[in-house]
Short mmCIF file of C-alpha atoms in Angstrom, two decimals:
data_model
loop_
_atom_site.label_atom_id
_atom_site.label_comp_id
_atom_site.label_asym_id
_atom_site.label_seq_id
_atom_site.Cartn_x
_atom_site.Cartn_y
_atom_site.Cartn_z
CA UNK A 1 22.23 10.41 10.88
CA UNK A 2 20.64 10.60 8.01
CA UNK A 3 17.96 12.92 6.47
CA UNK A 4 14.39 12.14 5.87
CA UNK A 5 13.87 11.82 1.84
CA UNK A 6 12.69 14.92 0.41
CA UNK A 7 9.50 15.88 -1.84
CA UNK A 8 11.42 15.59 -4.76
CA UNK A 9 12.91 11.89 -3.76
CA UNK A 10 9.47 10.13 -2.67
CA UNK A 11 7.84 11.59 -6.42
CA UNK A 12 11.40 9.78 -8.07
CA UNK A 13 10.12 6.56 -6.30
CA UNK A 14 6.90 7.17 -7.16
CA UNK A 15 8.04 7.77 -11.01
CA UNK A 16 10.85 4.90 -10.86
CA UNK A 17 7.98 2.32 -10.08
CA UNK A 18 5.02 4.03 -12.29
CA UNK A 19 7.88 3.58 -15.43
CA UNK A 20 9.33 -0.30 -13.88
CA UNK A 21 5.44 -0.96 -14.56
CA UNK A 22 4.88 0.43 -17.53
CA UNK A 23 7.91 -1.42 -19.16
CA UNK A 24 7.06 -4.57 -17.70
CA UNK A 25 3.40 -4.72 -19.09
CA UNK A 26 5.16 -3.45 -22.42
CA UNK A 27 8.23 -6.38 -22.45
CA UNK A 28 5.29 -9.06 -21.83
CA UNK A 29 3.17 -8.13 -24.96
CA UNK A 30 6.13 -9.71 -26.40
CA UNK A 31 6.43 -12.50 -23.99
CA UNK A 32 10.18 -11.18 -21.98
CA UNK A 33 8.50 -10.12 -18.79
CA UNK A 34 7.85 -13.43 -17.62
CA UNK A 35 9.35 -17.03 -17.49
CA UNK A 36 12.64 -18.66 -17.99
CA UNK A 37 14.16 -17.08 -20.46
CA UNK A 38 12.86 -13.29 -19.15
CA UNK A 39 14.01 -10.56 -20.08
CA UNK A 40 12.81 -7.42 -18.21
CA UNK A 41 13.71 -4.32 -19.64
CA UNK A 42 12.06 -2.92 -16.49
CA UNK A 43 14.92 -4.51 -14.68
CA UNK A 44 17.63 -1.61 -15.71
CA UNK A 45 15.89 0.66 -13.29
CA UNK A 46 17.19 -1.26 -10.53
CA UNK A 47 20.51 0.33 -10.54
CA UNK A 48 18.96 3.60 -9.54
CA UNK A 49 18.92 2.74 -5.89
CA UNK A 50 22.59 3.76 -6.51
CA UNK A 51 22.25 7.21 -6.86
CA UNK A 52 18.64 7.85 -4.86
CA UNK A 53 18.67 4.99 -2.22
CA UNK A 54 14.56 6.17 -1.83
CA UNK A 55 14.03 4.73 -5.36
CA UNK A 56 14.13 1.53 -3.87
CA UNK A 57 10.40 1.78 -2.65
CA UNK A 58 9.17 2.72 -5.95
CA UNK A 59 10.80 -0.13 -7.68
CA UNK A 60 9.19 -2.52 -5.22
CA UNK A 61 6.30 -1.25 -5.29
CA UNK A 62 6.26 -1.54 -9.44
CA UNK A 63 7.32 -5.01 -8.83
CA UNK A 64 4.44 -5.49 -6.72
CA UNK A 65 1.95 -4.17 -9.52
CA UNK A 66 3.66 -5.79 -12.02
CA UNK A 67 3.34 -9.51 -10.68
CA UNK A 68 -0.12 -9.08 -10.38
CA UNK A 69 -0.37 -10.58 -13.91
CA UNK A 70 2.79 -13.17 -12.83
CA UNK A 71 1.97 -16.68 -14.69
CA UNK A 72 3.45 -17.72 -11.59
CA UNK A 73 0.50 -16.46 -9.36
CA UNK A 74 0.93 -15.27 -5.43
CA UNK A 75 5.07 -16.68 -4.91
CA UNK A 76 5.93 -14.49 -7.85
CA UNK A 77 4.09 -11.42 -6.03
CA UNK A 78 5.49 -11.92 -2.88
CA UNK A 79 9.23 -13.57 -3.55
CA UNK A 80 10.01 -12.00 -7.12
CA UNK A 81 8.61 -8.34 -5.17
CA UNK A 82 11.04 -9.07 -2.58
CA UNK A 83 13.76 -10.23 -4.40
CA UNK A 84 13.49 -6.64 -6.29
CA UNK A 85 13.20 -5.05 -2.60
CA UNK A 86 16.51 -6.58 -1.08
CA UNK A 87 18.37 -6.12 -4.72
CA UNK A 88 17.58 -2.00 -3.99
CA UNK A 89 18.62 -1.91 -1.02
CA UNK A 90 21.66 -3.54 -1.64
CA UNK A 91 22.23 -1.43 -4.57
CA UNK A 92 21.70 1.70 -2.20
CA UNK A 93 24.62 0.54 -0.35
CA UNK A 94 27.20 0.04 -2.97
CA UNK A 95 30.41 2.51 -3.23
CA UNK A 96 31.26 1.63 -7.06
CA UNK A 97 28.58 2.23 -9.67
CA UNK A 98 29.85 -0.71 -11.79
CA UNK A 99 29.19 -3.20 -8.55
CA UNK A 100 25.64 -1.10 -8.53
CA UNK A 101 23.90 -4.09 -11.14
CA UNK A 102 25.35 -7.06 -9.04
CA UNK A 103 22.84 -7.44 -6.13
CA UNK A 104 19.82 -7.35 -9.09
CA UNK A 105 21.41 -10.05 -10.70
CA UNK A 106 22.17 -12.01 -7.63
CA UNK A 107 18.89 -11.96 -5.87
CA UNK A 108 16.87 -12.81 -9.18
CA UNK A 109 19.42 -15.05 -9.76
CA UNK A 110 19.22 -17.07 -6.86
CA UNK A 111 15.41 -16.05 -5.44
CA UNK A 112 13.68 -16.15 -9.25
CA UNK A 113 15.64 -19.06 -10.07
CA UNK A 114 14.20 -21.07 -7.52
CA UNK A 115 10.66 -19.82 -7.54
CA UNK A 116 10.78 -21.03 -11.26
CA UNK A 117 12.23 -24.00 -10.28
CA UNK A 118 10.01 -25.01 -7.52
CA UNK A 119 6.95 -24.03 -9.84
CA UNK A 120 8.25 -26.46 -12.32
CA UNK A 121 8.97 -29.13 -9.55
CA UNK A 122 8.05 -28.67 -6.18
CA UNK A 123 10.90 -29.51 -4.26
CA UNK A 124 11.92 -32.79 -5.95
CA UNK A 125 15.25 -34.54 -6.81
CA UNK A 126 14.81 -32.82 -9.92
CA UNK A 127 14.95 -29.07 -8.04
CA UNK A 128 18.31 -28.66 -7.87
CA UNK A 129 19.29 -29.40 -11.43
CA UNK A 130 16.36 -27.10 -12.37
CA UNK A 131 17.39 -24.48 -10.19
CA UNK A 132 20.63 -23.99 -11.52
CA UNK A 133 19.27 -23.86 -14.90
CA UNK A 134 17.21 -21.14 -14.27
CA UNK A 135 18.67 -19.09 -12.13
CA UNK A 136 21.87 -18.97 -14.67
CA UNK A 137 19.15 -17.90 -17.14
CA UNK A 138 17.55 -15.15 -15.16
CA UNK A 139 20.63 -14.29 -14.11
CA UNK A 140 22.06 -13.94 -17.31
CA UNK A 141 19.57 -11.94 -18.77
CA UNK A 142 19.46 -9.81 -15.38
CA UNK A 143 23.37 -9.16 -16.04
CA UNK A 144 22.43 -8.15 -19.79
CA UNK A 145 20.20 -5.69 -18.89
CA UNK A 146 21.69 -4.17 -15.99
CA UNK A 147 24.67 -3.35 -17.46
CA UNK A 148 23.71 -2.80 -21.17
CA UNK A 149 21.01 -0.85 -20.24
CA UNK A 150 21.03 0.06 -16.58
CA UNK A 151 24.78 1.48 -16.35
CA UNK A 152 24.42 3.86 -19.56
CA UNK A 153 21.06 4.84 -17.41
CA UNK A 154 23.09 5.48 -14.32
CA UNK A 155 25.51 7.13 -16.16
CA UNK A 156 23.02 9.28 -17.94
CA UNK A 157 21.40 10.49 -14.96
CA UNK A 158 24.44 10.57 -12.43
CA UNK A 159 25.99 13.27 -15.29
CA UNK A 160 23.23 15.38 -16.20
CA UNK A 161 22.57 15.93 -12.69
CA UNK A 162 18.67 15.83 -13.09
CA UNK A 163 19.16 12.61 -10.03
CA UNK A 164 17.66 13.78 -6.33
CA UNK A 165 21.41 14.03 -4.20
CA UNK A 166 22.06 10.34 -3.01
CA UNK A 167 21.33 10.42 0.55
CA UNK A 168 23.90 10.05 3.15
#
């Protein structure tokens, strides 16, 4: 069975999503936060989930904030926030820290990808085509920054030992 999350987990969250914010409202100054070609540096948080599954609920919840200035209005607030929400708590689940950046890139992939697309073209003949385009983009640029940025984080953190103990 497992635990309840501790003081020290729920302020993590509470940091994890205060920091995914702040680094989302910094990328779009220069135009990466939103769009096609995005490229969230907010994003490399989301292999955190591996080592403190409760970091999950901060991440969301700095999705949630963050959207609120989404070009692409309420679907990006409530899809893009859940995308982020299923991503963490698949990441909670994985056994292999290098498998830890796949379900970020997947469900942005594949949920972000067609929000864009739809936004672009409802759900047309030219949706699929579209689709693919962007969610290989946001995918792509998910994968970059999970893995350039996001492992080195997780490895960071999982050796210094400054992490709340991943639950059981």
């Amino acid at each position: 069975m497992k635990s309840k999350p501790d003081i020290r987990q729920i302020t993590f969250a509470a940091l994890v999503g205060a920091l995914y914010v702040t680094l989302c409202y910094f990328g779009n100054i220069f135009g990466l936060s939103f769009g096609i070609f995005q490229c969230r540096f907010a994003e490399a948080l989301t292999v955190l989930p591996f080592l403190c599954p409760t970091a999950t609920w901060g991440l969301f919840a700095g999705c949630i904030l963050s959207n609120i200035i989404s070009p692409y209005g309420l679907p990006d607030l409530i899809f893009g926030s859940l995308a982020t929400l299923i991503a963490g708590l698949l990441t909670a689940r994985c056994k292999n820290k290098w498998l830890a950046p796949l379900p970020p890139v997947i469900c942005n992939a594949l949920i972000v990808g067609a929000l864009l697309a739809w936004s672009e073209t409802g759900f047309t003949a030219a949706f699929p085509g579209l689709f693919l385009f962007n969610a290989v983009s946001v995918g792509g640029a998910e994968l970059l920054v999970c893995y350039v940025l996001g492992i080195p984080l997780l490895e960071l953190l999982d050796r210094t030992k400054v992490m709340p103990h991943r639950l059981a």
